[in-house]
Amino acid sequence: MSAESLHRSATDLLETWSPPTGSDQSLRQAMLAFLGSAPRGCLREHAPGHITASAMVFSHDEREVLLTLHPRVGLWIQLGGHCEEYDDTVPAAALREATEESGIAALTLEPGLYGVQAHPIVCSLGVPTRHLDLVFKVTAPKGAVPVRSSESTDLRWWPVDALPADTDLILR
């Protein structure tokens, strides 16, 4: 558990991922180049930008997705956040963040990347930075009832075919 294991995890995930679009391929290459120049780039301390761990949480039947109304971003987005030095891997950080932010136990994380995103943001550092999201697919158990955490303005299930207008999500 260290910056090195997180870095290795992020690099391995990106190197083995087959992006579905040309823009995803371009972002994948940019993230790999970033990681090549930023040994501690998976930690929030890296002010120019850092890898973050996100979870696209689906209902057990994949008909709904759990989104949070993020207080800083002002949009409905997937759950997730910063990797911590005690996280062994980026997928472990995504699962930890999804569990903390949803209040749902027994979430199941699929292996491999679901997607990638990049967002300019002023995060907990208090300065403009960039979140380089590695997004993972996570499934909630049947009957899961989310509980909003202090990190969210709102938290709710949305039908995958009726996402809110104020989101930048792309479901695959």
GROMACS .gro file of N, CA and C in nm:
model
  516
    1MET      N    1   0.085  -0.117   0.000
    1MET     CA    2   0.000   0.000   0.000
    1MET      C    3   0.089   0.123   0.000
    2SER      N    4   0.087   0.191  -0.114
    2SER     CA    5   0.174   0.306  -0.125
    2SER      C    6   0.145   0.381  -0.253
    3ALA      N    7   0.210   0.493  -0.268
    3ALA     CA    8   0.199   0.568  -0.393
    3ALA      C    9   0.246   0.481  -0.509
    4GLU      N   10   0.346   0.399  -0.484
    4GLU     CA   11   0.400   0.314  -0.591
    4GLU      C   12   0.299   0.208  -0.635
    5SER      N   13   0.230   0.144  -0.541
    5SER     CA   14   0.133   0.041  -0.580
    5SER      C   15   0.013   0.103  -0.651
    6LEU      N   16  -0.029   0.221  -0.610
    6LEU     CA   17  -0.137   0.291  -0.680
    6LEU      C   18  -0.094   0.326  -0.822
    7HIS      N   19   0.027   0.379  -0.836
    7HIS     CA   20   0.080   0.416  -0.967
    7HIS      C   21   0.087   0.295  -1.058
    8ARG      N   22   0.139   0.185  -1.006
    8ARG     CA   23   0.151   0.061  -1.083
    8ARG      C   24   0.012   0.011  -1.125
    9SER      N   25  -0.083   0.018  -1.033
    9SER     CA   26  -0.220  -0.024  -1.060
    9SER      C   27  -0.281   0.059  -1.173
   10ALA      N   28  -0.270   0.192  -1.164
   10ALA     CA   29  -0.326   0.280  -1.266
   10ALA      C   30  -0.261   0.255  -1.402
   11THR      N   31  -0.130   0.242  -1.403
   11THR     CA   32  -0.058   0.218  -1.528
   11THR      C   33  -0.101   0.085  -1.590
   12ASP      N   34  -0.106  -0.021  -1.510
   12ASP     CA   35  -0.147  -0.153  -1.561
   12ASP      C   36  -0.289  -0.149  -1.617
   13LEU      N   37  -0.380  -0.083  -1.546
   13LEU     CA   38  -0.518  -0.073  -1.594
   13LEU      C   39  -0.526  -0.004  -1.729
   14LEU      N   40  -0.457   0.107  -1.742
   14LEU     CA   41  -0.460   0.183  -1.867
   14LEU      C   42  -0.390   0.109  -1.981
   15GLU      N   43  -0.281   0.041  -1.951
   15GLU     CA   44  -0.208  -0.033  -2.054
   15GLU      C   45  -0.287  -0.151  -2.108
   16THR      N   46  -0.370  -0.213  -2.026
   16THR     CA   47  -0.445  -0.331  -2.069
   16THR      C   48  -0.587  -0.300  -2.118
   17TRP      N   49  -0.631  -0.175  -2.104
   17TRP     CA   50  -0.766  -0.135  -2.142
   17TRP      C   51  -0.775  -0.113  -2.293
   18SER      N   52  -0.884  -0.159  -2.353
   18SER     CA   53  -0.913  -0.134  -2.495
   18SER      C   54  -1.023  -0.029  -2.504
   19PRO      N   55  -0.987   0.096  -2.527
   19PRO     CA   56  -1.086   0.204  -2.531
   19PRO      C   57  -1.187   0.184  -2.643
   20PRO      N   58  -1.316   0.216  -2.616
   20PRO     CA   59  -1.420   0.196  -2.717
   20PRO      C   60  -1.425   0.305  -2.824
   21THR      N   61  -1.365   0.422  -2.798
   21THR     CA   62  -1.370   0.532  -2.894
   21THR      C   63  -1.232   0.594  -2.912
   22GLY      N   64  -1.219   0.671  -3.019
   22GLY     CA   65  -1.093   0.742  -3.044
   22GLY      C   66  -1.062   0.845  -2.937
   23SER      N   67  -1.164   0.913  -2.887
   23SER     CA   68  -1.139   1.012  -2.781
   23SER      C   69  -1.095   0.944  -2.652
   24ASP      N   70  -1.152   0.826  -2.623
   24ASP     CA   71  -1.107   0.750  -2.506
   24ASP      C   72  -0.962   0.705  -2.524
   25GLN      N   73  -0.927   0.665  -2.645
   25GLN     CA   74  -0.789   0.623  -2.674
   25GLN      C   75  -0.694   0.741  -2.653
   26SER      N   76  -0.732   0.859  -2.697
   26SER     CA   77  -0.650   0.978  -2.680
   26SER      C   78  -0.631   1.010  -2.531
   27LEU      N   79  -0.740   1.003  -2.455
   27LEU     CA   80  -0.731   1.031  -2.311
   27LEU      C   81  -0.648   0.924  -2.241
   28ARG      N   82  -0.661   0.800  -2.283
   28ARG     CA   83  -0.580   0.691  -2.228
   28ARG      C   84  -0.432   0.722  -2.246
   29GLN      N   85  -0.395   0.762  -2.368
   29GLN     CA   86  -0.254   0.794  -2.396
   29GLN      C   87  -0.205   0.913  -2.312
   30ALA      N   88  -0.290   1.014  -2.298
   30ALA     CA   89  -0.254   1.131  -2.217
   30ALA      C   90  -0.234   1.091  -2.070
   31MET      N   91  -0.321   1.004  -2.020
   31MET     CA   92  -0.309   0.959  -1.880
   31MET      C   93  -0.182   0.877  -1.860
   32LEU      N   94  -0.148   0.792  -1.957
   32LEU     CA   95  -0.025   0.715  -1.946
   32LEU      C   96   0.097   0.806  -1.949
   33ALA      N   97   0.094   0.909  -2.033
   33ALA     CA   98   0.205   1.005  -2.038
   33ALA      C   99   0.214   1.080  -1.905
   34PHE      N  100   0.100   1.120  -1.851
   34PHE     CA  101   0.097   1.187  -1.721
   34PHE      C  102   0.161   1.098  -1.615
   35LEU      N  103   0.119   0.971  -1.608
   35LEU     CA  104   0.173   0.880  -1.508
   35LEU      C  105   0.323   0.858  -1.528
   36GLY      N  106   0.368   0.860  -1.653
   36GLY     CA  107   0.511   0.846  -1.681
   36GLY      C  108   0.594   0.960  -1.625
   37SER      N  109   0.531   1.075  -1.603
   37SER     CA  110   0.605   1.190  -1.553
   37SER      C  111   0.570   1.225  -1.408
   38ALA      N  112   0.480   1.150  -1.348
   38ALA     CA  113   0.431   1.185  -1.214
   38ALA      C  114   0.426   1.062  -1.123
   39PRO      N  115   0.537   1.025  -1.060
   39PRO     CA  116   0.540   0.906  -0.975
   39PRO      C  117   0.437   0.908  -0.861
   40ARG      N  118   0.400   1.028  -0.814
   40ARG     CA  119   0.300   1.039  -0.706
   40ARG      C  120   0.170   1.096  -0.761
   41GLY      N  121   0.146   1.077  -0.890
   41GLY     CA  122   0.030   1.132  -0.958
   41GLY      C  123  -0.103   1.068  -0.924
   42CYS      N  124  -0.103   0.967  -0.839
   42CYS     CA  125  -0.230   0.907  -0.794
   42CYS      C  126  -0.277   0.968  -0.662
   43LEU      N  127  -0.201   1.061  -0.608
   43LEU     CA  128  -0.236   1.121  -0.480
   43LEU      C  129  -0.274   1.267  -0.498
   44ARG      N  130  -0.367   1.313  -0.417
   44ARG     CA  131  -0.418   1.451  -0.430
   44ARG      C  132  -0.310   1.555  -0.408
   45GLU      N  133  -0.201   1.520  -0.341
   45GLU     CA  134  -0.092   1.615  -0.319
   45GLU      C  135  -0.029   1.664  -0.449
   46HIS      N  136  -0.049   1.589  -0.558
   46HIS     CA  137   0.008   1.629  -0.688
   46HIS      C  138  -0.084   1.735  -0.749
   47ALA      N  139  -0.055   1.860  -0.716
   47ALA     CA  140  -0.144   1.972  -0.747
   47ALA      C  141  -0.177   1.993  -0.895
   48PRO      N  142  -0.087   1.970  -0.991
   48PRO     CA  143  -0.124   1.993  -1.131
   48PRO      C  144  -0.237   1.901  -1.180
   49GLY      N  145  -0.256   1.790  -1.111
   49GLY     CA  146  -0.360   1.694  -1.146
   49GLY      C  147  -0.329   1.562  -1.080
   50HIS      N  148  -0.430   1.476  -1.071
   50HIS     CA  149  -0.408   1.347  -1.008
   50HIS      C  150  -0.515   1.247  -1.053
   51ILE      N  151  -0.474   1.121  -1.052
   51ILE     CA  152  -0.566   1.011  -1.081
   51ILE      C  153  -0.668   1.004  -0.969
   52THR      N  154  -0.795   0.988  -1.005
   52THR     CA  155  -0.901   0.967  -0.907
   52THR      C  156  -0.972   0.836  -0.941
   53ALA      N  157  -1.040   0.782  -0.841
   53ALA     CA  158  -1.106   0.651  -0.854
   53ALA      C  159  -1.256   0.670  -0.849
   54SER      N  160  -1.324   0.637  -0.958
   54SER     CA  161  -1.468   0.656  -0.967
   54SER      C  162  -1.541   0.523  -0.986
   55ALA      N  163  -1.667   0.522  -0.942
   55ALA     CA  164  -1.748   0.400  -0.952
   55ALA      C  165  -1.883   0.434  -1.014
   56MET      N  166  -1.911   0.372  -1.126
   56MET     CA  167  -2.043   0.381  -1.187
   56MET      C  168  -2.124   0.269  -1.122
   57VAL      N  169  -2.206   0.304  -1.024
   57VAL     CA  170  -2.280   0.205  -0.945
   57VAL      C  171  -2.414   0.178  -1.010
   58PHE      N  172  -2.433   0.054  -1.055
   58PHE     CA  173  -2.557   0.011  -1.117
   58PHE      C  174  -2.641  -0.069  -1.018
   59SER      N  175  -2.772  -0.064  -1.037
   59SER     CA  176  -2.861  -0.150  -0.960
   59SER      C  177  -2.834  -0.296  -1.001
   60HIS      N  178  -2.883  -0.389  -0.922
   60HIS     CA  179  -2.857  -0.531  -0.948
   60HIS      C  180  -2.901  -0.575  -1.088
   61ASP      N  181  -3.006  -0.511  -1.142
   61ASP     CA  182  -3.056  -0.546  -1.275
   61ASP      C  183  -3.005  -0.453  -1.385
   62GLU      N  184  -2.917  -0.361  -1.349
   62GLU     CA  185  -2.854  -0.264  -1.439
   62GLU      C  186  -2.953  -0.170  -1.508
   63ARG      N  187  -3.071  -0.154  -1.448
   63ARG     CA  188  -3.171  -0.063  -1.504
   63ARG      C  189  -3.155   0.079  -1.450
   64GLU      N  190  -3.082   0.091  -1.337
   64GLU     CA  191  -3.062   0.222  -1.276
   64GLU      C  192  -2.915   0.241  -1.242
   65VAL      N  193  -2.877   0.368  -1.231
   65VAL     CA  194  -2.741   0.404  -1.190
   65VAL      C  195  -2.753   0.503  -1.074
   66LEU      N  196  -2.666   0.486  -0.976
   66LEU     CA  197  -2.667   0.571  -0.857
   66LEU      C  198  -2.577   0.692  -0.881
   67LEU      N  199  -2.634   0.810  -0.870
   67LEU     CA  200  -2.558   0.933  -0.892
   67LEU      C  201  -2.565   1.023  -0.770
   68THR      N  202  -2.461   1.103  -0.754
   68THR     CA  203  -2.454   1.200  -0.647
   68THR      C  204  -2.457   1.341  -0.706
   69LEU      N  205  -2.528   1.430  -0.642
   69LEU     CA  206  -2.525   1.570  -0.680
   69LEU      C  207  -2.406   1.630  -0.605
   70HIS      N  208  -2.298   1.650  -0.677
   70HIS     CA  209  -2.171   1.691  -0.615
   70HIS      C  210  -2.175   1.838  -0.576
   71PRO      N  211  -2.144   1.870  -0.451
   71PRO     CA  212  -2.155   2.009  -0.405
   71PRO      C  213  -2.059   2.107  -0.473
   72ARG      N  214  -1.940   2.062  -0.509
   72ARG     CA  215  -1.844   2.152  -0.575
   72ARG      C  216  -1.867   2.161  -0.726
   73VAL      N  217  -1.903   2.049  -0.785
   73VAL     CA  218  -1.919   2.044  -0.931
   73VAL      C  219  -2.056   2.095  -0.974
   74GLY      N  220  -2.158   2.071  -0.890
   74GLY     CA  221  -2.292   2.116  -0.923
   74GLY      C  222  -2.362   2.032  -1.028
   75LEU      N  223  -2.312   1.911  -1.051
   75LEU     CA  224  -2.370   1.819  -1.149
   75LEU      C  225  -2.397   1.684  -1.082
   76TRP      N  226  -2.486   1.608  -1.144
   76TRP     CA  227  -2.506   1.469  -1.103
   76TRP      C  228  -2.394   1.388  -1.166
   77ILE      N  229  -2.313   1.324  -1.083
   77ILE     CA  230  -2.198   1.248  -1.132
   77ILE      C  231  -2.190   1.113  -1.061
   78GLN      N  232  -2.100   1.029  -1.110
   78GLN     CA  233  -2.076   0.900  -1.047
   78GLN      C  234  -2.008   0.921  -0.913
   79LEU      N  235  -2.011   0.820  -0.829
   79LEU     CA  236  -1.945   0.824  -0.699
   79LEU      C  237  -1.795   0.808  -0.719
   80GLY      N  238  -1.719   0.854  -0.623
   80GLY     CA  239  -1.574   0.836  -0.632
   80GLY      C  240  -1.499   0.951  -0.570
   81GLY      N  241  -1.368   0.942  -0.579
   81GLY     CA  242  -1.287   1.047  -0.522
   81GLY      C  243  -1.140   1.014  -0.524
   82HIS      N  244  -1.070   1.072  -0.429
   82HIS     CA  245  -0.925   1.062  -0.424
   82HIS      C  246  -0.877   0.924  -0.377
   83CYS      N  247  -0.767   0.883  -0.436
   83CYS     CA  248  -0.694   0.767  -0.386
   83CYS      C  249  -0.620   0.812  -0.261
   84GLU      N  250  -0.610   0.723  -0.165
   84GLU     CA  251  -0.536   0.750  -0.042
   84GLU      C  252  -0.414   0.658  -0.038
   85GLU      N  253  -0.311   0.702   0.028
   85GLU     CA  254  -0.188   0.625   0.031
   85GLU      C  255  -0.208   0.486   0.093
   86TYR      N  256  -0.311   0.469   0.173
   86TYR     CA  257  -0.339   0.337   0.231
   86TYR      C  258  -0.417   0.246   0.137
   87ASP      N  259  -0.465   0.299   0.022
   87ASP     CA  260  -0.531   0.214  -0.078
   87ASP      C  261  -0.424   0.134  -0.151
   88ASP      N  262  -0.448   0.005  -0.169
   88ASP     CA  263  -0.352  -0.081  -0.236
   88ASP      C  264  -0.354  -0.059  -0.387
   89THR      N  265  -0.475  -0.042  -0.443
   89THR     CA  266  -0.492  -0.026  -0.588
   89THR      C  267  -0.598   0.080  -0.615
   90VAL      N  268  -0.604   0.126  -0.740
   90VAL     CA  269  -0.708   0.221  -0.777
   90VAL      C  270  -0.847   0.156  -0.771
   91PRO      N  271  -0.865   0.031  -0.818
   91PRO     CA  272  -0.998  -0.031  -0.801
   91PRO      C  273  -1.040  -0.040  -0.654
   92ALA      N  274  -0.947  -0.070  -0.564
   92ALA     CA  275  -0.980  -0.075  -0.421
   92ALA      C  276  -1.024   0.063  -0.372
   93ALA      N  277  -0.960   0.168  -0.421
   93ALA     CA  278  -1.000   0.305  -0.384
   93ALA      C  279  -1.140   0.336  -0.436
   94ALA      N  280  -1.170   0.293  -0.558
   94ALA     CA  281  -1.304   0.316  -0.615
   94ALA      C  282  -1.411   0.245  -0.534
   95LEU      N  283  -1.385   0.122  -0.495
   95LEU     CA  284  -1.482   0.047  -0.415
   95LEU      C  285  -1.498   0.109  -0.277
   96ARG      N  286  -1.390   0.154  -0.217
   96ARG     CA  287  -1.397   0.221  -0.087
   96ARG      C  288  -1.480   0.349  -0.098
   97GLU      N  289  -1.452   0.430  -0.199
   97GLU     CA  290  -1.525   0.555  -0.218
   97GLU      C  291  -1.675   0.528  -0.242
   98ALA      N  292  -1.706   0.429  -0.326
   98ALA     CA  293  -1.846   0.397  -0.355
   98ALA      C  294  -1.919   0.352  -0.230
   99THR      N  295  -1.853   0.272  -0.148
   99THR     CA  296  -1.914   0.225  -0.024
   99THR      C  297  -1.935   0.340   0.073
  100GLU      N  298  -1.834   0.424   0.090
  100GLU     CA  299  -1.845   0.539   0.180
  100GLU      C  300  -1.955   0.636   0.136
  101GLU      N  301  -1.960   0.664   0.006
  101GLU     CA  302  -2.053   0.766  -0.043
  101GLU      C  303  -2.195   0.716  -0.063
  102SER      N  304  -2.213   0.584  -0.074
  102SER     CA  305  -2.347   0.529  -0.096
  102SER      C  306  -2.408   0.471   0.031
  103GLY      N  307  -2.324   0.431   0.126
  103GLY     CA  308  -2.373   0.364   0.245
  103GLY      C  309  -2.418   0.222   0.216
  104ILE      N  310  -2.387   0.170   0.099
  104ILE     CA  311  -2.430   0.035   0.059
  104ILE      C  312  -2.316  -0.064   0.082
  105ALA      N  313  -2.345  -0.167   0.159
  105ALA     CA  314  -2.247  -0.273   0.180
  105ALA      C  315  -2.259  -0.376   0.068
  106ALA      N  316  -2.158  -0.458   0.051
  106ALA     CA  317  -2.159  -0.570  -0.044
  106ALA      C  318  -2.168  -0.526  -0.190
  107LEU      N  319  -2.109  -0.412  -0.223
  107LEU     CA  320  -2.098  -0.373  -0.364
  107LEU      C  321  -1.999  -0.466  -0.433
  108THR      N  322  -2.023  -0.492  -0.562
  108THR     CA  323  -1.936  -0.580  -0.638
  108THR      C  324  -1.871  -0.500  -0.751
  109LEU      N  325  -1.739  -0.504  -0.757
  109LEU     CA  326  -1.664  -0.431  -0.858
  109LEU      C  327  -1.622  -0.526  -0.970
  110GLU      N  328  -1.652  -0.488  -1.095
  110GLU     CA  329  -1.607  -0.567  -1.209
  110GLU      C  330  -1.459  -0.539  -1.235
  111PRO      N  331  -1.384  -0.641  -1.276
  111PRO     CA  332  -1.242  -0.616  -1.306
  111PRO      C  333  -1.227  -0.528  -1.430
  112GLY      N  334  -1.119  -0.455  -1.436
  112GLY     CA  335  -1.088  -0.371  -1.552
  112GLY      C  336  -1.159  -0.237  -1.548
  113LEU      N  337  -1.122  -0.153  -1.642
  113LEU     CA  338  -1.179  -0.019  -1.651
  113LEU      C  339  -1.313  -0.018  -1.723
  114TYR      N  340  -1.405   0.063  -1.675
  114TYR     CA  341  -1.531   0.090  -1.742
  114TYR      C  342  -1.514   0.208  -1.837
  115GLY      N  343  -1.429   0.304  -1.797
  115GLY     CA  344  -1.404   0.420  -1.879
  115GLY      C  345  -1.307   0.515  -1.812
  116VAL      N  346  -1.282   0.627  -1.879
  116VAL     CA  347  -1.194   0.732  -1.827
  116VAL      C  348  -1.258   0.867  -1.852
  117GLN      N  349  -1.227   0.963  -1.767
  117GLN     CA  350  -1.274   1.100  -1.782
  117GLN      C  351  -1.169   1.194  -1.724
  118ALA      N  352  -1.173   1.320  -1.768
  118ALA     CA  353  -1.086   1.423  -1.711
  118ALA      C  354  -1.171   1.545  -1.681
  119HIS      N  355  -1.152   1.602  -1.563
  119HIS     CA  356  -1.232   1.716  -1.518
  119HIS      C  357  -1.144   1.823  -1.454
  120PRO      N  358  -1.156   1.948  -1.499
  120PRO     CA  359  -1.094   2.055  -1.421
  120PRO      C  360  -1.178   2.079  -1.297
  121ILE      N  361  -1.114   2.102  -1.184
  121ILE     CA  362  -1.188   2.118  -1.058
  121ILE      C  363  -1.101   2.190  -0.956
  122VAL      N  364  -1.165   2.256  -0.862
  122VAL     CA  365  -1.097   2.302  -0.741
  122VAL      C  366  -1.141   2.203  -0.634
  123CYS      N  367  -1.052   2.110  -0.601
  123CYS     CA  368  -1.087   2.006  -0.504
  123CYS      C  369  -1.039   2.047  -0.366
  124SER      N  370  -1.018   1.951  -0.280
  124SER     CA  371  -0.982   1.979  -0.141
  124SER      C  372  -0.848   2.049  -0.127
  125LEU      N  373  -0.769   2.054  -0.234
  125LEU     CA  374  -0.643   2.128  -0.228
  125LEU      C  375  -0.667   2.279  -0.221
  126GLY      N  376  -0.784   2.323  -0.269
  126GLY     CA  377  -0.817   2.464  -0.269
  126GLY      C  378  -0.759   2.542  -0.386
  127VAL      N  379  -0.697   2.472  -0.481
  127VAL     CA  380  -0.642   2.535  -0.600
  127VAL      C  381  -0.694   2.462  -0.724
  128PRO      N  382  -0.699   2.530  -0.838
  128PRO     CA  383  -0.742   2.460  -0.960
  128PRO      C  384  -0.650   2.342  -0.991
  129THR      N  385  -0.710   2.231  -1.023
  129THR     CA  386  -0.636   2.110  -1.057
  129THR      C  387  -0.716   2.033  -1.161
  130ARG      N  388  -0.677   1.913  -1.190
  130ARG     CA  389  -0.749   1.828  -1.285
  130ARG      C  390  -0.761   1.689  -1.225
  131HIS      N  391  -0.884   1.638  -1.225
  131HIS     CA  392  -0.908   1.500  -1.185
  131HIS      C  393  -0.905   1.412  -1.309
  132LEU      N  394  -0.821   1.313  -1.307
  132LEU     CA  395  -0.810   1.216  -1.415
  132LEU      C  396  -0.875   1.088  -1.364
  133ASP      N  397  -1.003   1.075  -1.395
  133ASP     CA  398  -1.085   0.966  -1.340
  133ASP      C  399  -1.063   0.834  -1.411
  134LEU      N  400  -1.033   0.731  -1.333
  134LEU     CA  401  -1.042   0.594  -1.379
  134LEU      C  402  -1.175   0.544  -1.324
  135VAL      N  403  -1.265   0.505  -1.415
  135VAL     CA  404  -1.402   0.471  -1.378
  135VAL      C  405  -1.420   0.319  -1.383
  136PHE      N  406  -1.483   0.264  -1.280
  136PHE     CA  407  -1.506   0.121  -1.268
  136PHE      C  408  -1.655   0.093  -1.260
  137LYS      N  409  -1.695  -0.020  -1.313
  137LYS     CA  410  -1.835  -0.062  -1.304
  137LYS      C  411  -1.854  -0.138  -1.174
  138VAL      N  412  -1.956  -0.096  -1.098
  138VAL     CA  413  -1.987  -0.155  -0.969
  138VAL      C  414  -2.135  -0.190  -0.968
  139THR      N  415  -2.170  -0.303  -0.908
  139THR     CA  416  -2.309  -0.345  -0.900
  139THR      C  417  -2.351  -0.353  -0.754
  140ALA      N  418  -2.468  -0.297  -0.728
  140ALA     CA  419  -2.526  -0.301  -0.593
  140ALA      C  420  -2.609  -0.427  -0.577
  141PRO      N  421  -2.620  -0.477  -0.455
  141PRO     CA  422  -2.706  -0.594  -0.433
  141PRO      C  423  -2.853  -0.557  -0.449
  142LYS      N  424  -2.934  -0.657  -0.476
  142LYS     CA  425  -3.079  -0.637  -0.489
  142LYS      C  426  -3.134  -0.572  -0.362
  143GLY      N  427  -3.218  -0.472  -0.381
  143GLY     CA  428  -3.282  -0.404  -0.268
  143GLY      C  429  -3.195  -0.302  -0.198
  144ALA      N  430  -3.078  -0.271  -0.254
  144ALA     CA  431  -2.987  -0.176  -0.190
  144ALA      C  432  -3.052  -0.039  -0.176
  145VAL      N  433  -3.041   0.018  -0.058
  145VAL     CA  434  -3.096   0.151  -0.030
  145VAL      C  435  -2.978   0.242   0.004
  146PRO      N  436  -2.950   0.341  -0.082
  146PRO     CA  437  -2.838   0.430  -0.054
  146PRO      C  438  -2.867   0.526   0.059
  147VAL      N  439  -2.760   0.567   0.127
  147VAL     CA  440  -2.768   0.664   0.235
  147VAL      C  441  -2.670   0.776   0.201
  148ARG      N  442  -2.720   0.896   0.185
  148ARG     CA  443  -2.637   1.011   0.146
  148ARG      C  444  -2.532   1.040   0.254
  149SER      N  445  -2.411   1.063   0.208
  149SER     CA  446  -2.302   1.100   0.299
  149SER      C  447  -2.288   1.252   0.301
  150SER      N  448  -2.200   1.300   0.386
  150SER     CA  449  -2.176   1.444   0.395
  150SER      C  450  -2.105   1.499   0.271
  151GLU      N  451  -2.056   1.411   0.185
  151GLU     CA  452  -1.986   1.453   0.063
  151GLU      C  453  -2.081   1.481  -0.054
  152SER      N  454  -2.211   1.471  -0.030
  152SER     CA  455  -2.308   1.483  -0.137
  152SER      C  456  -2.421   1.578  -0.099
  153THR      N  457  -2.470   1.653  -0.197
  153THR     CA  458  -2.588   1.736  -0.177
  153THR      C  459  -2.714   1.651  -0.187
  154ASP      N  460  -2.710   1.551  -0.276
  154ASP     CA  461  -2.822   1.458  -0.295
  154ASP      C  462  -2.765   1.329  -0.351
  155LEU      N  463  -2.839   1.221  -0.339
  155LEU     CA  464  -2.796   1.089  -0.385
  155LEU      C  465  -2.921   1.014  -0.425
  156ARG      N  466  -2.924   0.965  -0.549
  156ARG     CA  467  -3.043   0.889  -0.589
  156ARG      C  468  -3.016   0.801  -0.710
  157TRP      N  469  -3.106   0.702  -0.724
  157TRP     CA  470  -3.104   0.613  -0.840
  157TRP      C  471  -3.170   0.684  -0.958
  158TRP      N  472  -3.112   0.670  -1.077
  158TRP     CA  473  -3.168   0.724  -1.200
  158TRP      C  474  -3.180   0.612  -1.303
  159PRO      N  475  -3.292   0.606  -1.377
  159PRO     CA  476  -3.301   0.508  -1.485
  159PRO      C  477  -3.189   0.534  -1.587
  160VAL      N  478  -3.124   0.429  -1.635
  160VAL     CA  479  -3.013   0.447  -1.728
  160VAL      C  480  -3.057   0.515  -1.858
  161ASP      N  481  -3.185   0.505  -1.891
  161ASP     CA  482  -3.235   0.570  -2.013
  161ASP      C  483  -3.302   0.704  -1.985
  162ALA      N  484  -3.287   0.756  -1.864
  162ALA     CA  485  -3.347   0.885  -1.828
  162ALA      C  486  -3.258   0.957  -1.726
  163LEU      N  487  -3.134   0.981  -1.765
  163LEU     CA  488  -3.039   1.050  -1.677
  163LEU      C  489  -3.078   1.196  -1.664
  164PRO      N  490  -3.038   1.261  -1.555
  164PRO     CA  491  -3.070   1.403  -1.538
  164PRO      C  492  -3.001   1.488  -1.645
  165ALA      N  493  -3.059   1.603  -1.674
  165ALA     CA  494  -3.003   1.692  -1.775
  165ALA      C  495  -2.868   1.749  -1.730
  166ASP      N  496  -2.852   1.771  -1.602
  166ASP     CA  497  -2.729   1.830  -1.550
  166ASP      C  498  -2.628   1.724  -1.508
  167THR      N  499  -2.582   1.648  -1.609
  167THR     CA  500  -2.478   1.547  -1.590
  167THR      C  501  -2.389   1.546  -1.713
  168ASP      N  502  -2.269   1.493  -1.699
  168ASP     CA  503  -2.180   1.476  -1.813
  168ASP      C  504  -2.147   1.328  -1.834
  169LEU      N  505  -2.230   1.242  -1.778
  169LEU     CA  506  -2.206   1.097  -1.787
  169LEU      C  507  -2.235   1.043  -1.925
  170ILE      N  508  -2.159   0.943  -1.961
  170ILE     CA  509  -2.185   0.865  -2.081
  170ILE      C  510  -2.184   0.719  -2.037
  171LEU      N  511  -2.299   0.655  -2.047
  171LEU     CA  512  -2.307   0.513  -2.010
  171LEU      C  513  -2.277   0.428  -2.133
  172ARG      N  514  -2.212   0.317  -2.111
  172ARG     CA  515  -2.178   0.225  -2.221
  172ARG      C  516  -2.269   0.105  -2.216
   0.00000   0.00000   0.00000
